[in-house]
Amino acid sequence: MPVGVRQLTVLGEFKPFGLIAEALDGKPPDNSTDNYDYLLFDPEIARQREENLDNDSLVSALSDRRDLELFIRGNRIIWSMGSRVFKRFTLPSPVVMACWCRMGDISEALLCVLQIDSLTIYNVSGEVVSIPLPCSVVSIWSLPFGLLLQRVAEDNSVTHGPFSYSSPSLGSCDIIRNRRESRHSPQHNISFLTAYDHLIKGESISMSSHLILKDLLEEPQSSYIEERGKLNIMRDFDERTIWTSDVVPLLASYNKVKMQHSVWVAEVINSSLEVENASLFATVPVSVLPKRFCFRRIWQGKGAHSATSKVFLATDDDAAPLICFLLLEQKKLLSLRLQTVEINNEILYDVKPDMSWTIPSIAAAPVIVTRPGVKVGGLPYTDIIVLAPENILVLYFLHLANMQLLFLGPVLKFC
């Protein structure tokens, strides 16, 4: 695509369809007209992995290339595509946060909705599970292997007991049946796990600042942090999650006390590393230990007085993924090139210090322009569109052969 100015047509100011749906439902908002949130997502997110959906209209919608929308206000959620409403959800208390996530053996994506004291989970057919939370949770985030729960710092952090399910739906019976059919462990392994649960699980959950729910039939697990070859329970309540990916095991956080951004890789705990309370692990055979997940910091950037306003993934010209931070206080977009290495069918991620650069920017977003339909490691090939401080809209194509940034623009200048 040659460099030059492109003509753009402004179709009008975007407003979420949920506002129109609310008016058609005859439910005017109780509060300010701005007191709502919405999420646009790719239909691929809600598509089942293997099985066919029974709802023909939903199948048609999920095969469409247009984005779908979740509109959230108060205790109501409206799921729509274009001018069509698929489902409406009404919850017993206001919605704190919502996201799509995949867990365990369930083939379809789950809509996870955080409320003050509970987590409500819907499948695409509308079946629901309501889960009382074992602790105060401020946010939820999707990862490739489950749901990350960010806890609130408490003076007396006490576990409120295991999850209890108010509904056995969402395919729970099928999941249990599949688990029983595939379980071949001898009886003594179960006793080992019971001892392990009493020694480790209760204590670690009460201390961990980040929990992971990887299966609807299990309690949330504590997360660990890798430091100098040792795994410790993640206890940093100031390390607030600001972004995660549901395709690659990456997350970004901001620490207000340290004025620091970090990028982490979520990994399965390596048994060769030294684990806190290792003496307890020594009594349990490694073959029957449940999977544990740890966070390994691969980058940190200091000096930011506030958290970045946006984080997203893009791609450079040789298909390497980039993680981008929009730093509004500095009016720039910081891009970090991720290094990937495949070992034993697993992809390891890292960041090289000399593989980063900045672009003057007051707004930015990933867009699919130069290589539509191309995917790299499960991620679409994406460029970056930037609104520069001079009110110029620029499309960047990242070229690292000579460690420089090329651009296909400006494409539009605003008056």
Tab-separated table of C-alpha atoms in Angstrom:
chain	number	residue	atom	x	y	z
A	1	MET	CA	0.000	0.000	0.000
A	2	PRO	CA	1.682	3.266	-1.078
A	3	VAL	CA	2.233	6.083	1.365
A	4	GLY	CA	-0.174	8.992	0.910
A	5	VAL	CA	-3.275	10.788	2.065
A	6	ARG	CA	-6.512	8.817	2.130
A	7	GLN	CA	-10.038	10.150	2.102
A	8	LEU	CA	-12.225	9.158	5.044
A	9	THR	CA	-15.967	9.541	5.281
A	10	VAL	CA	-17.398	10.506	8.655
A	11	LEU	CA	-20.632	8.564	9.074
A	12	GLY	CA	-21.605	10.285	12.304
A	13	GLU	CA	-21.054	10.142	16.022
A	14	PHE	CA	-21.014	6.593	17.363
A	15	LYS	CA	-23.479	5.700	20.068
A	16	PRO	CA	-23.947	2.185	21.454
A	17	PHE	CA	-27.102	0.461	20.267
A	18	GLY	CA	-27.916	-0.292	23.891
A	19	LEU	CA	-29.165	3.282	24.266
A	20	ILE	CA	-31.744	2.706	21.518
A	21	ALA	CA	-32.676	-0.699	22.953
A	22	GLU	CA	-33.273	0.890	26.345
A	23	ALA	CA	-35.621	3.454	24.816
A	24	LEU	CA	-37.514	0.740	22.913
A	25	ASP	CA	-37.828	-1.276	26.131
A	26	GLY	CA	-39.409	1.727	27.826
A	27	LYS	CA	-36.827	1.701	30.584
A	28	PRO	CA	-35.361	5.192	30.857
A	29	PRO	CA	-32.167	5.383	32.945
A	30	ASP	CA	-32.533	6.339	36.571
A	31	ASN	CA	-29.237	8.228	36.694
A	32	SER	CA	-27.192	10.391	34.370
A	33	THR	CA	-27.292	9.562	30.659
A	34	ASP	CA	-23.535	8.988	30.766
A	35	ASN	CA	-23.736	6.411	33.540
A	36	TYR	CA	-23.291	3.349	31.335
A	37	ASP	CA	-20.573	1.205	29.786
A	38	TYR	CA	-20.322	-0.932	26.679
A	39	LEU	CA	-18.016	-3.515	25.150
A	40	LEU	CA	-17.557	-4.259	21.439
A	41	PHE	CA	-16.239	-7.728	20.660
A	42	ASP	CA	-15.538	-10.015	17.723
A	43	PRO	CA	-18.179	-12.712	17.055
A	44	GLU	CA	-15.341	-15.266	17.122
A	45	ILE	CA	-15.066	-14.735	20.885
A	46	ALA	CA	-18.522	-16.153	21.569
A	47	ARG	CA	-18.307	-18.966	19.017
A	48	GLN	CA	-18.161	-22.551	20.288
A	49	ARG	CA	-14.912	-24.460	19.856
A	50	GLU	CA	-16.432	-27.666	18.470
A	51	GLU	CA	-20.159	-28.116	18.911
A	52	ASN	CA	-22.869	-26.480	16.808
A	53	LEU	CA	-25.194	-23.972	18.396
A	54	ASP	CA	-28.908	-24.801	18.429
A	55	ASN	CA	-30.024	-21.200	17.999
A	56	ASP	CA	-30.066	-20.498	14.236
A	57	SER	CA	-30.222	-16.724	14.676
A	58	LEU	CA	-27.221	-16.829	16.986
A	59	VAL	CA	-25.284	-19.017	14.548
A	60	SER	CA	-25.974	-16.488	11.795
A	61	ALA	CA	-24.867	-13.613	13.986
A	62	LEU	CA	-21.664	-15.288	15.140
A	63	SER	CA	-20.731	-16.040	11.522
A	64	ASP	CA	-21.130	-12.369	10.628
A	65	ARG	CA	-18.011	-10.198	10.489
A	66	ARG	CA	-19.595	-7.295	12.349
A	67	ASP	CA	-18.761	-6.562	15.971
A	68	LEU	CA	-21.187	-7.520	18.723
A	69	GLU	CA	-21.988	-5.270	21.658
A	70	LEU	CA	-22.534	-5.684	25.371
A	71	PHE	CA	-24.268	-2.643	26.863
A	72	ILE	CA	-24.171	-2.334	30.658
A	73	ARG	CA	-26.122	0.020	32.888
A	74	GLY	CA	-26.891	-0.606	36.539
A	75	ASN	CA	-27.982	-4.225	36.925
A	76	ARG	CA	-28.928	-4.720	33.243
A	77	ILE	CA	-26.936	-6.045	30.274
A	78	ILE	CA	-28.074	-5.929	26.630
A	79	TRP	CA	-26.288	-8.161	24.109
A	80	SER	CA	-26.798	-6.982	20.518
A	81	MET	CA	-25.408	-6.997	16.990
A	82	GLY	CA	-26.116	-3.982	14.833
A	83	SER	CA	-29.786	-3.185	15.391
A	84	ARG	CA	-30.714	-6.640	16.708
A	85	VAL	CA	-30.940	-7.585	20.378
A	86	PHE	CA	-30.025	-11.196	21.160
A	87	LYS	CA	-30.407	-11.327	24.904
A	88	ARG	CA	-31.190	-9.176	27.890
A	89	PHE	CA	-29.825	-10.003	31.321
A	90	THR	CA	-31.119	-8.585	34.609
A	91	LEU	CA	-29.039	-9.201	37.717
A	92	PRO	CA	-29.951	-8.785	41.404
A	93	SER	CA	-27.311	-6.077	41.984
A	94	PRO	CA	-25.349	-3.544	39.898
A	95	VAL	CA	-22.730	-4.850	37.492
A	96	VAL	CA	-19.138	-3.986	38.461
A	97	MET	CA	-17.447	-5.505	35.405
A	98	ALA	CA	-18.111	-8.061	32.656
A	99	CYS	CA	-15.922	-10.044	30.244
A	100	TRP	CA	-15.921	-13.139	28.040
A	101	CYS	CA	-13.831	-16.092	29.174
A	102	ARG	CA	-13.246	-19.783	28.414
A	103	MET	CA	-12.848	-22.330	31.199
A	104	GLY	CA	-12.144	-26.012	31.612
A	105	ASP	CA	-13.816	-28.487	29.271
A	106	ILE	CA	-16.652	-26.158	28.249
A	107	SER	CA	-16.540	-25.674	24.485
A	108	GLU	CA	-18.179	-22.258	24.411
A	109	ALA	CA	-17.241	-18.876	25.779
A	110	LEU	CA	-18.803	-17.765	29.057
A	111	LEU	CA	-20.016	-14.290	29.911
A	112	CYS	CA	-18.638	-13.545	33.392
A	113	VAL	CA	-20.349	-10.742	35.305
A	114	LEU	CA	-18.848	-9.377	38.518
A	115	GLN	CA	-21.135	-7.946	41.195
A	116	ILE	CA	-20.278	-6.686	44.650
A	117	ASP	CA	-20.465	-10.057	46.389
A	118	SER	CA	-20.957	-12.617	43.624
A	119	LEU	CA	-19.901	-13.764	40.185
A	120	THR	CA	-22.632	-14.616	37.682
A	121	ILE	CA	-21.689	-16.701	34.646
A	122	TYR	CA	-23.837	-17.162	31.520
A	123	ASN	CA	-23.277	-19.376	28.522
A	124	VAL	CA	-24.338	-18.206	25.055
A	125	SER	CA	-27.643	-20.060	25.410
A	126	GLY	CA	-28.531	-18.036	28.499
A	127	GLU	CA	-28.061	-20.707	31.194
A	128	VAL	CA	-26.655	-19.222	34.374
A	129	VAL	CA	-24.524	-20.088	37.390
A	130	SER	CA	-24.327	-17.710	40.349
A	131	ILE	CA	-21.222	-18.034	42.512
A	132	PRO	CA	-20.813	-16.276	45.892
A	133	LEU	CA	-17.304	-14.845	46.072
A	134	PRO	CA	-14.925	-16.088	48.782
A	135	CYS	CA	-13.471	-12.574	49.195
A	136	SER	CA	-13.904	-8.995	47.976
A	137	VAL	CA	-13.024	-8.714	44.273
A	138	VAL	CA	-12.502	-5.400	42.465
A	139	SER	CA	-12.109	-6.661	38.874
A	140	ILE	CA	-12.132	-9.754	36.644
A	141	TRP	CA	-9.982	-10.451	33.590
A	142	SER	CA	-9.938	-13.137	30.918
A	143	LEU	CA	-6.852	-15.304	30.345
A	144	PRO	CA	-6.425	-18.233	27.910
A	145	PHE	CA	-6.789	-20.752	30.758
A	146	GLY	CA	-9.440	-19.127	32.949
A	147	LEU	CA	-10.607	-16.050	34.818
A	148	LEU	CA	-8.302	-13.780	36.839
A	149	LEU	CA	-9.884	-12.232	39.945
A	150	GLN	CA	-8.204	-9.125	41.372
A	151	ARG	CA	-8.815	-8.941	45.121
A	152	VAL	CA	-9.398	-5.872	47.242
A	153	ALA	CA	-6.859	-5.225	49.984
A	154	GLU	CA	-8.410	-6.027	53.354
A	155	ASP	CA	-7.084	-5.605	56.879
A	156	ASN	CA	-8.451	-8.972	57.893
A	157	SER	CA	-8.456	-11.077	54.775
A	158	VAL	CA	-10.436	-14.214	55.546
A	159	THR	CA	-11.653	-16.864	53.181
A	160	HIS	CA	-15.455	-17.114	53.350
A	161	GLY	CA	-15.552	-20.784	52.443
A	162	PRO	CA	-15.701	-22.648	49.164
A	163	PHE	CA	-17.798	-21.659	46.174
A	164	SER	CA	-21.391	-22.860	46.343
A	165	TYR	CA	-23.470	-23.070	43.197
A	166	SER	CA	-27.051	-21.796	43.145
A	167	SER	CA	-27.701	-23.482	39.804
A	168	PRO	CA	-26.456	-26.802	38.422
A	169	SER	CA	-26.933	-25.636	34.821
A	170	LEU	CA	-24.337	-24.534	32.269
A	171	GLY	CA	-23.525	-28.122	31.382
A	172	SER	CA	-22.259	-28.973	34.865
A	173	CYS	CA	-23.563	-32.528	34.776
A	174	ASP	CA	-21.850	-33.222	31.456
A	175	ILE	CA	-18.582	-31.813	32.771
A	176	ILE	CA	-18.757	-33.966	35.906
A	177	ARG	CA	-19.552	-37.050	33.827
A	178	ASN	CA	-16.593	-36.435	31.521
A	179	ARG	CA	-14.289	-35.943	34.469
A	180	ARG	CA	-15.385	-39.175	36.126
A	181	GLU	CA	-14.981	-41.157	32.919
A	182	SER	CA	-11.465	-39.889	32.395
A	183	ARG	CA	-10.236	-40.174	35.994
A	184	HIS	CA	-7.830	-43.100	36.424
A	185	SER	CA	-5.944	-42.073	39.565
A	186	PRO	CA	-5.762	-44.628	42.409
A	187	GLN	CA	-7.542	-43.931	45.666
A	188	HIS	CA	-4.412	-42.938	47.577
A	189	ASN	CA	-3.875	-40.033	45.146
A	190	ILE	CA	-7.185	-38.554	46.270
A	191	SER	CA	-6.052	-38.706	49.895
A	192	PHE	CA	-2.840	-36.915	48.954
A	193	LEU	CA	-4.843	-34.158	47.285
A	194	THR	CA	-7.136	-33.870	50.289
A	195	ALA	CA	-4.139	-33.320	52.532
A	196	TYR	CA	-2.712	-30.876	50.027
A	197	ASP	CA	-5.958	-28.881	49.961
A	198	HIS	CA	-6.030	-28.528	53.754
A	199	LEU	CA	-2.378	-27.514	53.974
A	200	ILE	CA	-2.111	-25.162	51.022
A	201	LYS	CA	-5.375	-24.019	49.474
A	202	GLY	CA	-7.161	-22.366	52.384
A	203	GLU	CA	-4.097	-20.496	53.593
A	204	SER	CA	-2.885	-19.349	50.191
A	205	ILE	CA	-6.272	-18.096	48.989
A	206	SER	CA	-6.614	-15.910	52.085
A	207	MET	CA	-3.231	-14.303	51.337
A	208	SER	CA	-3.169	-14.083	47.536
A	209	SER	CA	-4.015	-10.766	45.874
A	210	HIS	CA	-4.733	-12.453	42.530
A	211	LEU	CA	-6.906	-15.551	42.185
A	212	ILE	CA	-7.524	-17.713	39.114
A	213	LEU	CA	-10.768	-19.560	38.442
A	214	LYS	CA	-9.890	-22.117	35.788
A	215	ASP	CA	-12.940	-24.380	36.085
A	216	LEU	CA	-16.547	-23.902	37.164
A	217	LEU	CA	-16.355	-27.023	39.334
A	218	GLU	CA	-13.307	-25.891	41.309
A	219	GLU	CA	-12.484	-23.201	43.807
A	220	PRO	CA	-10.319	-20.264	42.701
A	221	GLN	CA	-6.595	-20.875	42.986
A	222	SER	CA	-3.916	-18.604	44.345
A	223	SER	CA	-1.449	-17.222	41.868
A	224	TYR	CA	2.302	-17.137	42.331
A	225	ILE	CA	5.047	-14.750	41.327
A	226	GLU	CA	8.454	-15.860	40.084
A	227	GLU	CA	11.305	-13.989	41.774
A	228	ARG	CA	14.931	-15.067	41.397
A	229	GLY	CA	13.997	-18.638	40.598
A	230	LYS	CA	11.612	-18.943	43.533
A	231	LEU	CA	7.823	-19.014	43.492
A	232	ASN	CA	5.976	-17.045	46.168
A	233	ILE	CA	2.277	-16.410	46.581
A	234	MET	CA	1.265	-13.196	44.813
A	235	ARG	CA	0.428	-10.804	47.661
A	236	ASP	CA	0.848	-7.393	46.032
A	237	PHE	CA	-2.547	-5.682	46.277
A	238	ASP	CA	-1.053	-2.491	44.784
A	239	GLU	CA	-0.298	-4.325	41.534
A	240	ARG	CA	-3.576	-3.537	39.787
A	241	THR	CA	-4.374	-5.389	36.574
A	242	ILE	CA	-5.207	-3.022	33.700
A	243	TRP	CA	-5.233	-5.384	30.693
A	244	THR	CA	-5.113	-9.077	29.779
A	245	SER	CA	-5.281	-11.149	26.611
A	246	ASP	CA	-7.586	-14.144	26.213
A	247	VAL	CA	-5.477	-15.516	23.331
A	248	VAL	CA	-1.899	-15.234	24.613
A	249	PRO	CA	-1.013	-15.519	28.341
A	250	LEU	CA	-0.053	-11.877	28.834
A	251	LEU	CA	-1.250	-9.224	31.262
A	252	ALA	CA	-0.311	-5.661	32.143
A	253	SER	CA	-0.504	-3.972	35.534
A	254	TYR	CA	0.076	-0.591	37.161
A	255	ASN	CA	1.477	0.008	40.639
A	256	LYS	CA	0.483	3.466	41.907
A	257	VAL	CA	2.875	3.342	44.877
A	258	LYS	CA	5.863	2.547	42.646
A	259	MET	CA	4.499	4.611	39.695
A	260	GLN	CA	5.316	1.628	37.528
A	261	HIS	CA	3.780	-0.314	34.640
A	262	SER	CA	4.605	-4.005	34.218
A	263	VAL	CA	4.057	-6.711	31.614
A	264	TRP	CA	3.699	-10.274	32.882
A	265	VAL	CA	3.555	-13.735	31.369
A	266	ALA	CA	1.186	-16.221	33.018
A	267	GLU	CA	2.753	-19.678	33.090
A	268	VAL	CA	2.211	-23.124	34.588
A	269	ILE	CA	4.418	-23.536	37.620
A	270	ASN	CA	7.623	-25.383	36.777
A	271	SER	CA	8.315	-28.150	39.299
A	272	SER	CA	12.043	-27.465	39.024
A	273	LEU	CA	11.604	-24.083	40.673
A	274	GLU	CA	11.686	-23.654	44.415
A	275	VAL	CA	8.170	-23.130	45.736
A	276	GLU	CA	7.215	-21.442	48.980
A	277	ASN	CA	6.124	-24.114	51.507
A	278	ALA	CA	8.110	-26.647	49.485
A	279	SER	CA	8.195	-29.033	52.448
A	280	LEU	CA	4.459	-29.480	52.101
A	281	PHE	CA	4.768	-30.167	48.387
A	282	ALA	CA	7.333	-32.873	49.136
A	283	THR	CA	4.618	-35.013	50.744
A	284	VAL	CA	2.498	-35.003	47.586
A	285	PRO	CA	3.489	-36.868	44.391
A	286	VAL	CA	4.189	-34.443	41.559
A	287	SER	CA	1.988	-36.475	39.203
A	288	VAL	CA	-1.153	-35.720	41.223
A	289	LEU	CA	-0.519	-32.065	42.080
A	290	PRO	CA	-3.094	-29.756	40.475
A	291	LYS	CA	-1.841	-27.175	37.996
A	292	ARG	CA	-0.668	-23.924	39.524
A	293	PHE	CA	-0.102	-20.671	37.681
A	294	CYS	CA	2.524	-18.040	38.222
A	295	PHE	CA	3.252	-14.569	36.867
A	296	ARG	CA	6.700	-13.788	35.474
A	297	ARG	CA	7.512	-10.123	34.932
A	298	ILE	CA	9.133	-9.528	31.533
A	299	TRP	CA	9.108	-5.706	31.486
A	300	GLN	CA	8.615	-2.735	33.774
A	301	GLY	CA	8.505	0.986	33.091
A	302	LYS	CA	8.799	3.562	35.867
A	303	GLY	CA	7.837	7.219	36.188
A	304	ALA	CA	4.144	7.181	35.224
A	305	HIS	CA	2.014	9.203	37.655
A	306	SER	CA	-1.144	7.471	36.471
A	307	ALA	CA	-2.052	4.245	34.730
A	308	THR	CA	-2.038	4.098	30.950
A	309	SER	CA	-5.436	4.829	29.422
A	310	LYS	CA	-5.245	1.939	26.949
A	311	VAL	CA	-3.285	-1.260	26.266
A	312	PHE	CA	-3.563	-3.340	23.099
A	313	LEU	CA	-1.694	-5.783	20.849
A	314	ALA	CA	-0.478	-5.048	17.312
A	315	THR	CA	1.925	-6.689	14.842
A	316	ASP	CA	5.140	-5.631	13.132
A	317	ASP	CA	6.113	-6.496	9.559
A	318	ASP	CA	7.813	-9.806	10.443
A	319	ALA	CA	4.737	-11.016	12.361
A	320	ALA	CA	6.160	-10.404	15.846
A	321	PRO	CA	3.520	-9.265	18.377
A	322	LEU	CA	3.714	-5.794	19.926
A	323	ILE	CA	2.174	-4.621	23.181
A	324	CYS	CA	1.264	-0.926	23.135
A	325	PHE	CA	0.620	1.528	25.994
A	326	LEU	CA	-1.183	4.841	25.394
A	327	LEU	CA	0.343	7.275	27.921
A	328	LEU	CA	-1.902	10.341	27.793
A	329	GLU	CA	0.015	12.399	30.356
A	330	GLN	CA	3.075	12.144	28.092
A	331	LYS	CA	1.054	12.289	24.835
A	332	LYS	CA	2.760	9.239	23.410
A	333	LEU	CA	2.194	5.625	22.456
A	334	LEU	CA	4.835	3.253	23.811
A	335	SER	CA	5.275	0.022	21.812
A	336	LEU	CA	7.233	-3.005	23.036
A	337	ARG	CA	8.235	-5.812	20.705
A	338	LEU	CA	7.642	-9.242	22.189
A	339	GLN	CA	10.167	-11.981	21.563
A	340	THR	CA	8.650	-15.437	21.133
A	341	VAL	CA	10.457	-18.787	21.273
A	342	GLU	CA	8.736	-22.154	20.778
A	343	ILE	CA	10.041	-24.978	22.987
A	344	ASN	CA	8.302	-28.364	23.238
A	345	ASN	CA	5.170	-26.976	21.561
A	346	GLU	CA	4.990	-24.145	24.089
A	347	ILE	CA	5.575	-20.478	23.248
A	348	LEU	CA	7.752	-18.499	25.646
A	349	TYR	CA	7.416	-14.695	25.717
A	350	ASP	CA	9.921	-12.017	26.610
A	351	VAL	CA	10.716	-8.355	25.900
A	352	LYS	CA	14.082	-7.065	24.727
A	353	PRO	CA	15.023	-3.624	26.142
A	354	ASP	CA	16.257	-2.343	22.756
A	355	MET	CA	13.032	-3.348	20.984
A	356	SER	CA	10.794	-0.436	22.017
A	357	TRP	CA	9.878	2.952	20.598
A	358	THR	CA	7.348	5.781	21.063
A	359	ILE	CA	4.936	7.591	18.756
A	360	PRO	CA	3.430	11.035	19.509
A	361	SER	CA	-0.204	10.265	20.235
A	362	ILE	CA	-3.302	11.371	22.112
A	363	ALA	CA	-5.402	8.398	20.915
A	364	ALA	CA	-4.590	5.074	19.283
A	365	ALA	CA	-6.166	1.750	18.336
A	366	PRO	CA	-5.258	-1.492	16.528
A	367	VAL	CA	-6.769	-1.820	13.040
A	368	ILE	CA	-6.723	-4.491	10.338
A	369	VAL	CA	-5.644	-2.780	7.100
A	370	THR	CA	-2.484	-4.001	5.366
A	371	ARG	CA	-2.967	-7.770	5.820
A	372	PRO	CA	-6.662	-8.567	6.302
A	373	GLY	CA	-7.492	-12.173	7.154
A	374	VAL	CA	-3.922	-13.022	8.202
A	375	LYS	CA	-3.392	-14.502	11.665
A	376	VAL	CA	-0.140	-14.922	13.569
A	377	GLY	CA	-0.143	-17.315	16.513
A	378	GLY	CA	-3.903	-16.998	16.849
A	379	LEU	CA	-3.776	-13.197	16.717
A	380	PRO	CA	-4.967	-11.159	13.705
A	381	TYR	CA	-2.303	-9.161	11.873
A	382	THR	CA	-2.965	-5.598	13.006
A	383	ASP	CA	-1.569	-2.156	12.248
A	384	ILE	CA	-1.899	0.946	14.437
A	385	ILE	CA	-3.964	4.045	13.770
A	386	VAL	CA	-2.938	7.087	15.812
A	387	LEU	CA	-4.374	10.529	16.441
A	388	ALA	CA	-1.304	12.753	16.763
A	389	PRO	CA	-1.212	15.872	18.997
A	390	GLU	CA	-1.481	17.985	15.805
A	391	ASN	CA	-4.937	16.476	15.184
A	392	ILE	CA	-3.614	14.331	12.332
A	393	LEU	CA	-4.844	10.772	11.985
A	394	VAL	CA	-1.952	8.496	10.965
A	395	LEU	CA	-1.892	4.823	9.997
A	396	TYR	CA	1.383	3.195	11.029
A	397	PHE	CA	2.878	0.105	9.438
A	398	LEU	CA	5.648	-1.112	11.727
A	399	HIS	CA	8.842	-2.023	9.887
A	400	LEU	CA	11.808	-3.223	11.932
A	401	ALA	CA	14.271	-4.288	9.236
A	402	ASN	CA	16.219	-1.095	9.894
A	403	MET	CA	14.709	-0.465	13.342
A	404	GLN	CA	12.581	2.404	12.084
A	405	LEU	CA	8.894	3.213	11.927
A	406	LEU	CA	7.179	3.729	8.585
A	407	PHE	CA	3.717	5.154	8.230
A	408	LEU	CA	0.956	5.160	5.655
A	409	GLY	CA	-0.367	8.649	6.205
A	410	PRO	CA	-1.420	11.130	7.330
A	411	VAL	CA	-4.856	9.874	6.371
A	412	LEU	CA	-6.912	12.754	7.754
A	413	LYS	CA	-6.443	16.085	9.478
A	414	PHE	CA	-9.137	17.478	11.727
A	415	CYS	CA	-9.878	21.189	11.720
